[in-house]
Amino acid sequence: MNKKHATLFKILLALFALNSITLYLYFSSSHNHHDNRRDTTAEGFPAIIPHRGPHLSKPWPIIPSYLPWSLTSNVPSKSCEAYFGNGFTKSADVLPAKAAVRSGSSWFRCHYSWTLRSSICEGGKIRMDPGKIKMSRGGEKLEDVIGRTEDEEMPEFEDGAFEVEAEGRGSRSKTKKLVGEEFLNEFLPVGNVMKHTMRELVRSIVVVGETDFTCQEWVEEPTLLITRFEYANLFHTVTDWYSAYVSSRVTGLPNRPHLVFVDGHCETQLEETWKALFSSLRYAKNFSGPVCFRHAVLSPLGYETALFKGLSEDIDCQGASAHDLWQSPDDKKTARLSEFGEMIRDAFGFPVNRHHSDKTVSGHYNILFVRREDYLAHPRHRGKVESRLSNEQEVFDSLQKWASDRQECKVNLVNGLFAHMSMKEQVRAIQDASVIIGAHGAGLTHIVSATPNTVILEIISSFFRRPHFQLIAQWKGLEYHAINLDGSYANPGVVIDRLNKIMRSLGC
């Protein structure tokens, strides 16, 4: 080796060492980071959250698209981080934490997002009395509650359904509301939500004295309190999952929180993912009596997330890799949905560093056809799913023949009958797909878990032209194509022609 080559080798070796050190410092700091002002450990609030025994909570996974969630006051309004990340820049300490640490009483605060016009609220030493929440029990088998109305399942809160303890308060006869209408209008505006259950929950909170603050049960670990609306619909449930995930990160929880559903809905298939993503799940009415939470977080409604708001307002964001945004921050780009998708895949034990090239090691390309099929969704459902593609079976049969006859490369057409697959099997099918095709429908929301370089082809009836999945693809940085129909009939030849072009672009 001559002197010039030796010098070049030393330079390359130094650059490799520097890159390794940078990566180590990034992952060791960012994945263990949480805002000191929102520390939920015993050190943060020693009088409120004592460490008792081993952790019962699942740890946060290490995922490639993670970026720190530390709050900074200079997050621009309407930026991608304000929509999808930590834009909750305005805080109000209703019961200050410092006083709570000193006296051992409750604390409560809300973090407001100007961009989303919603708040994440949290508190320590919060008492819930299920007897003062009017709703069905929840968690039943679907077949046991056929015909139950939606009103029976949604919570109505009496005053005192939730309580906090304040230093110096007298007897229960002198209780007062924690917040008034002015606070509710500022931090929990109704907006376009017909029944704002989080606002009603906070309105029900009363302040009591130490002698009146009694509990039959304590929940020691941080817990999210969640009310779901369209709980059997995948798109709306993904908005709830995302809201819960954001709430956990914004409040700096050191581990994945436990969940309490403050609603009376029956069981659904989607609970499998709730349980995989978070540490545990209970229904509020399943507690035998009043229960106290060392740390409770109130998660905003799914209707208040960017995923839903993007249907009615322009959210000009493009998906990008976390690596690129770490190197060059950009207010018009986001990696948050990719981060969330990796969180879902990791929750089911799937690898989170897979890319398109990993799917074709054996020379096979998986094309996933997401089907719409009849199933019983909820107590008021008749078991019939409205068709968005009138000749879906004809299109599928044509694609099967096309795949079997294709000579250029091996194509495997996957029959995505999601209504008869577990959530884990559905996520596996999504992550293994090189191309995902389907008629407009909630099942396509799974593309939030798709890996980079997955291509989306949506067949859109003229009766259902809404941008749900085009937006998710855009916000994840996925290649998206649409076939817009005149009516609900799709010419199989047109679908195959579009697929041929996509496959050629993939090198097949």
PDB file of C-alpha atoms in Angstrom, residues 198-369:
ATOM      1  CA  MET A 198     -63.022  14.960  27.393  1.00  0.00           C
ATOM      2  CA  ARG A 199     -64.393  18.444  28.043  1.00  0.00           C
ATOM      3  CA  GLU A 200     -67.316  16.951  29.994  1.00  0.00           C
ATOM      4  CA  LEU A 201     -64.931  14.769  32.010  1.00  0.00           C
ATOM      5  CA  VAL A 202     -62.832  17.769  33.042  1.00  0.00           C
ATOM      6  CA  ARG A 203     -66.001  19.745  33.824  1.00  0.00           C
ATOM      7  CA  SER A 204     -67.038  16.974  36.256  1.00  0.00           C
ATOM      8  CA  ILE A 205     -63.834  17.196  38.332  1.00  0.00           C
ATOM      9  CA  VAL A 206     -64.395  18.593  41.827  1.00  0.00           C
ATOM     10  CA  VAL A 207     -61.862  19.610  44.460  1.00  0.00           C
ATOM     11  CA  VAL A 208     -62.181  17.982  47.896  1.00  0.00           C
ATOM     12  CA  GLY A 209     -60.264  17.968  51.152  1.00  0.00           C
ATOM     13  CA  GLU A 210     -57.903  15.302  52.419  1.00  0.00           C
ATOM     14  CA  THR A 211     -60.490  13.613  54.670  1.00  0.00           C
ATOM     15  CA  ASP A 212     -62.907  13.156  51.781  1.00  0.00           C
ATOM     16  CA  PHE A 213     -60.358  11.800  49.310  1.00  0.00           C
ATOM     17  CA  THR A 214     -60.677   8.022  49.791  1.00  0.00           C
ATOM     18  CA  CYS A 215     -59.998   5.130  47.423  1.00  0.00           C
ATOM     19  CA  GLN A 216     -60.641   1.402  47.358  1.00  0.00           C
ATOM     20  CA  GLU A 217     -57.928   0.863  44.759  1.00  0.00           C
ATOM     21  CA  TRP A 218     -54.788   2.654  43.597  1.00  0.00           C
ATOM     22  CA  VAL A 219     -53.288   2.451  40.116  1.00  0.00           C
ATOM     23  CA  GLU A 220     -49.602   3.182  40.583  1.00  0.00           C
ATOM     24  CA  GLU A 221     -48.468   3.277  36.935  1.00  0.00           C
ATOM     25  CA  PRO A 222     -49.217   6.141  34.497  1.00  0.00           C
ATOM     26  CA  THR A 223     -52.602   5.562  32.863  1.00  0.00           C
ATOM     27  CA  LEU A 224     -54.338   7.027  29.807  1.00  0.00           C
ATOM     28  CA  LEU A 225     -58.071   7.717  30.117  1.00  0.00           C
ATOM     29  CA  ILE A 226     -59.639   7.340  26.667  1.00  0.00           C
ATOM     30  CA  THR A 227     -63.135   7.717  25.266  1.00  0.00           C
ATOM     31  CA  ARG A 228     -63.732   6.231  21.822  1.00  0.00           C
ATOM     32  CA  PHE A 229     -66.517   7.110  19.404  1.00  0.00           C
ATOM     33  CA  GLU A 230     -66.379   5.123  16.147  1.00  0.00           C
ATOM     34  CA  TYR A 231     -64.540   2.332  17.911  1.00  0.00           C
ATOM     35  CA  ALA A 232     -65.276  -0.456  15.379  1.00  0.00           C
ATOM     36  CA  ASN A 233     -63.982   1.517  12.365  1.00  0.00           C
ATOM     37  CA  LEU A 234     -60.275   1.072  11.638  1.00  0.00           C
ATOM     38  CA  PHE A 235     -59.679   4.614  10.365  1.00  0.00           C
ATOM     39  CA  HIS A 236     -61.227   6.243  13.430  1.00  0.00           C
ATOM     40  CA  THR A 237     -59.515   3.760  15.748  1.00  0.00           C
ATOM     41  CA  VAL A 238     -56.138   4.617  14.204  1.00  0.00           C
ATOM     42  CA  THR A 239     -56.836   8.268  15.043  1.00  0.00           C
ATOM     43  CA  ASP A 240     -57.456   7.155  18.653  1.00  0.00           C
ATOM     44  CA  TRP A 241     -54.259   5.071  18.680  1.00  0.00           C
ATOM     45  CA  TYR A 242     -52.293   8.021  17.363  1.00  0.00           C
ATOM     46  CA  SER A 243     -53.802  10.432  19.896  1.00  0.00           C
ATOM     47  CA  ALA A 244     -52.921   8.027  22.714  1.00  0.00           C
ATOM     48  CA  TYR A 245     -49.364   7.643  21.403  1.00  0.00           C
ATOM     49  CA  VAL A 246     -48.856  11.411  21.081  1.00  0.00           C
ATOM     50  CA  SER A 247     -50.293  11.990  24.567  1.00  0.00           C
ATOM     51  CA  SER A 248     -47.844   9.462  26.005  1.00  0.00           C
ATOM     52  CA  ARG A 249     -44.877  11.110  24.326  1.00  0.00           C
ATOM     53  CA  VAL A 250     -45.876  14.727  25.020  1.00  0.00           C
ATOM     54  CA  THR A 251     -46.277  14.029  28.738  1.00  0.00           C
ATOM     55  CA  GLY A 252     -42.870  12.328  28.815  1.00  0.00           C
ATOM     56  CA  LEU A 253     -44.016   8.947  30.123  1.00  0.00           C
ATOM     57  CA  PRO A 254     -40.939   6.779  30.757  1.00  0.00           C
ATOM     58  CA  ASN A 255     -42.744   3.591  29.695  1.00  0.00           C
ATOM     59  CA  ARG A 256     -45.811   2.672  27.696  1.00  0.00           C
ATOM     60  CA  PRO A 257     -48.856   3.590  29.771  1.00  0.00           C
ATOM     61  CA  HIS A 258     -51.812   1.507  30.892  1.00  0.00           C
ATOM     62  CA  LEU A 259     -55.259   2.244  29.450  1.00  0.00           C
ATOM     63  CA  VAL A 260     -58.726   2.764  30.871  1.00  0.00           C
ATOM     64  CA  PHE A 261     -61.588   3.053  28.404  1.00  0.00           C
ATOM     65  CA  VAL A 262     -64.061   5.585  29.748  1.00  0.00           C
ATOM     66  CA  ASP A 263     -66.834   4.301  27.506  1.00  0.00           C
ATOM     67  CA  GLY A 264     -69.260   1.397  27.440  1.00  0.00           C
ATOM     68  CA  HIS A 265     -68.468  -0.152  24.066  1.00  0.00           C
ATOM     69  CA  CYS A 266     -68.300  -3.904  23.640  1.00  0.00           C
ATOM     70  CA  GLU A 267     -65.206  -5.841  22.614  1.00  0.00           C
ATOM     71  CA  THR A 268     -63.944  -5.570  19.049  1.00  0.00           C
ATOM     72  CA  GLN A 269     -61.151  -7.162  17.037  1.00  0.00           C
ATOM     73  CA  LEU A 270     -59.285  -3.842  17.239  1.00  0.00           C
ATOM     74  CA  GLU A 271     -58.584  -4.311  20.957  1.00  0.00           C
ATOM     75  CA  GLU A 272     -55.791  -6.673  19.937  1.00  0.00           C
ATOM     76  CA  THR A 273     -53.763  -3.675  18.759  1.00  0.00           C
ATOM     77  CA  TRP A 274     -54.677  -1.533  21.785  1.00  0.00           C
ATOM     78  CA  LYS A 275     -53.277  -4.290  24.010  1.00  0.00           C
ATOM     79  CA  ALA A 276     -50.165  -4.732  21.861  1.00  0.00           C
ATOM     80  CA  LEU A 277     -49.334  -1.018  21.756  1.00  0.00           C
ATOM     81  CA  PHE A 278     -49.848  -0.268  25.451  1.00  0.00           C
ATOM     82  CA  SER A 279     -49.214  -1.984  28.784  1.00  0.00           C
ATOM     83  CA  SER A 280     -52.711  -3.100  29.806  1.00  0.00           C
ATOM     84  CA  LEU A 281     -56.385  -2.366  29.219  1.00  0.00           C
ATOM     85  CA  ARG A 282     -59.429  -2.051  31.478  1.00  0.00           C
ATOM     86  CA  TYR A 283     -62.903  -0.561  31.182  1.00  0.00           C
ATOM     87  CA  ALA A 284     -63.889   2.137  33.672  1.00  0.00           C
ATOM     88  CA  LYS A 285     -67.025   0.273  34.735  1.00  0.00           C
ATOM     89  CA  ASN A 286     -64.980  -2.868  35.431  1.00  0.00           C
ATOM     90  CA  PHE A 287     -63.586  -1.299  38.609  1.00  0.00           C
ATOM     91  CA  SER A 288     -65.601  -2.407  41.644  1.00  0.00           C
ATOM     92  CA  GLY A 289     -65.569   1.053  43.226  1.00  0.00           C
ATOM     93  CA  PRO A 290     -63.728   4.388  43.289  1.00  0.00           C
ATOM     94  CA  VAL A 291     -60.157   4.133  42.019  1.00  0.00           C
ATOM     95  CA  CYS A 292     -57.255   6.589  42.330  1.00  0.00           C
ATOM     96  CA  PHE A 293     -54.540   7.145  39.751  1.00  0.00           C
ATOM     97  CA  ARG A 294     -51.045   8.262  40.727  1.00  0.00           C
ATOM     98  CA  HIS A 295     -50.729   9.736  37.238  1.00  0.00           C
ATOM     99  CA  ALA A 296     -53.616  10.019  34.776  1.00  0.00           C
ATOM    100  CA  VAL A 297     -53.383  11.429  31.256  1.00  0.00           C
ATOM    101  CA  LEU A 298     -56.484  12.531  29.361  1.00  0.00           C
ATOM    102  CA  SER A 299     -56.028  11.738  25.681  1.00  0.00           C
ATOM    103  CA  PRO A 300     -57.725  14.053  23.128  1.00  0.00           C
ATOM    104  CA  LEU A 301     -60.458  12.676  20.897  1.00  0.00           C
ATOM    105  CA  GLY A 302     -59.371  11.076  17.629  1.00  0.00           C
ATOM    106  CA  TYR A 303     -61.405  13.756  15.836  1.00  0.00           C
ATOM    107  CA  GLU A 304     -58.834  16.290  17.094  1.00  0.00           C
ATOM    108  CA  THR A 305     -55.805  14.644  15.462  1.00  0.00           C
ATOM    109  CA  ALA A 306     -54.194  15.752  12.210  1.00  0.00           C
ATOM    110  CA  LEU A 307     -55.236  12.415  10.678  1.00  0.00           C
ATOM    111  CA  PHE A 308     -58.885  13.476  10.936  1.00  0.00           C
ATOM    112  CA  LYS A 309     -58.497  17.247  10.586  1.00  0.00           C
ATOM    113  CA  GLY A 310     -56.664  16.733   7.294  1.00  0.00           C
ATOM    114  CA  LEU A 311     -59.982  15.722   5.730  1.00  0.00           C
ATOM    115  CA  SER A 312     -61.316  19.262   6.113  1.00  0.00           C
ATOM    116  CA  GLU A 313     -58.240  21.512   6.226  1.00  0.00           C
ATOM    117  CA  ASP A 314     -55.059  21.703   4.188  1.00  0.00           C
ATOM    118  CA  ILE A 315     -52.132  20.091   6.042  1.00  0.00           C
ATOM    119  CA  ASP A 316     -49.227  20.681   3.672  1.00  0.00           C
ATOM    120  CA  CYS A 317     -46.768  18.089   4.958  1.00  0.00           C
ATOM    121  CA  GLN A 318     -44.624  15.511   3.192  1.00  0.00           C
ATOM    122  CA  GLY A 319     -43.231  12.349   4.700  1.00  0.00           C
ATOM    123  CA  ALA A 320     -39.473  12.204   5.147  1.00  0.00           C
ATOM    124  CA  SER A 321     -36.975   9.995   6.921  1.00  0.00           C
ATOM    125  CA  ALA A 322     -36.070  10.745  10.518  1.00  0.00           C
ATOM    126  CA  HIS A 323     -32.403  10.681   9.520  1.00  0.00           C
ATOM    127  CA  ASP A 324     -32.932  13.448   6.970  1.00  0.00           C
ATOM    128  CA  LEU A 325     -34.965  15.563   9.406  1.00  0.00           C
ATOM    129  CA  TRP A 326     -32.379  15.059  12.152  1.00  0.00           C
ATOM    130  CA  GLN A 327     -29.732  16.404   9.779  1.00  0.00           C
ATOM    131  CA  SER A 328     -31.895  19.119   8.185  1.00  0.00           C
ATOM    132  CA  PRO A 329     -35.101  20.052  10.073  1.00  0.00           C
ATOM    133  CA  ASP A 330     -37.937  21.149   7.796  1.00  0.00           C
ATOM    134  CA  ASP A 331     -41.296  22.559   8.946  1.00  0.00           C
ATOM    135  CA  LYS A 332     -42.941  21.106   5.820  1.00  0.00           C
ATOM    136  CA  LYS A 333     -41.803  17.527   6.423  1.00  0.00           C
ATOM    137  CA  THR A 334     -42.519  14.900   9.064  1.00  0.00           C
ATOM    138  CA  ALA A 335     -41.412  11.420  10.107  1.00  0.00           C
ATOM    139  CA  ARG A 336     -44.012  11.105  12.890  1.00  0.00           C
ATOM    140  CA  LEU A 337     -46.393   8.778  11.015  1.00  0.00           C
ATOM    141  CA  SER A 338     -43.472   6.542  10.061  1.00  0.00           C
ATOM    142  CA  GLU A 339     -42.461   6.509  13.725  1.00  0.00           C
ATOM    143  CA  PHE A 340     -46.000   5.533  14.691  1.00  0.00           C
ATOM    144  CA  GLY A 341     -46.171   2.809  12.033  1.00  0.00           C
ATOM    145  CA  GLU A 342     -42.927   1.334  13.323  1.00  0.00           C
ATOM    146  CA  MET A 343     -44.384   1.445  16.822  1.00  0.00           C
ATOM    147  CA  ILE A 344     -47.320  -0.707  15.638  1.00  0.00           C
ATOM    148  CA  ARG A 345     -45.064  -3.206  13.852  1.00  0.00           C
ATOM    149  CA  ASP A 346     -42.755  -3.489  16.851  1.00  0.00           C
ATOM    150  CA  ALA A 347     -45.747  -3.983  19.183  1.00  0.00           C
ATOM    151  CA  PHE A 348     -46.544  -7.177  17.268  1.00  0.00           C
ATOM    152  CA  GLY A 349     -42.927  -8.327  17.280  1.00  0.00           C
ATOM    153  CA  PHE A 350     -42.159  -7.518  13.640  1.00  0.00           C
ATOM    154  CA  PRO A 351     -38.832  -6.010  12.500  1.00  0.00           C
ATOM    155  CA  VAL A 352     -38.869  -2.232  12.097  1.00  0.00           C
ATOM    156  CA  ASN A 353     -35.882  -1.798   9.796  1.00  0.00           C
ATOM    157  CA  ARG A 354     -37.329  -3.528   6.735  1.00  0.00           C
ATOM    158  CA  HIS A 355     -37.316  -1.846   3.355  1.00  0.00           C
ATOM    159  CA  HIS A 356     -38.544  -2.768  -0.120  1.00  0.00           C
ATOM    160  CA  SER A 357     -35.377  -4.711  -0.925  1.00  0.00           C
ATOM    161  CA  ASP A 358     -35.972  -7.023   2.042  1.00  0.00           C
ATOM    162  CA  LYS A 359     -39.333  -8.106   0.600  1.00  0.00           C
ATOM    163  CA  THR A 360     -37.896  -9.385  -2.657  1.00  0.00           C
ATOM    164  CA  VAL A 361     -34.883 -11.377  -1.483  1.00  0.00           C
ATOM    165  CA  SER A 362     -36.472 -14.571  -2.872  1.00  0.00           C
ATOM    166  CA  GLY A 363     -37.458 -12.828  -6.087  1.00  0.00           C
ATOM    167  CA  HIS A 364     -41.137 -12.667  -5.147  1.00  0.00           C
ATOM    168  CA  TYR A 365     -43.184  -9.470  -5.047  1.00  0.00           C
ATOM    169  CA  ASN A 366     -46.225  -9.516  -2.772  1.00  0.00           C
ATOM    170  CA  ILE A 367     -49.226  -7.586  -4.052  1.00  0.00           C
ATOM    171  CA  LEU A 368     -51.788  -7.243  -1.286  1.00  0.00           C
ATOM    172  CA  PHE A 369     -55.406  -6.822  -2.390  1.00  0.00           C
TER     173      PHE A 369
END
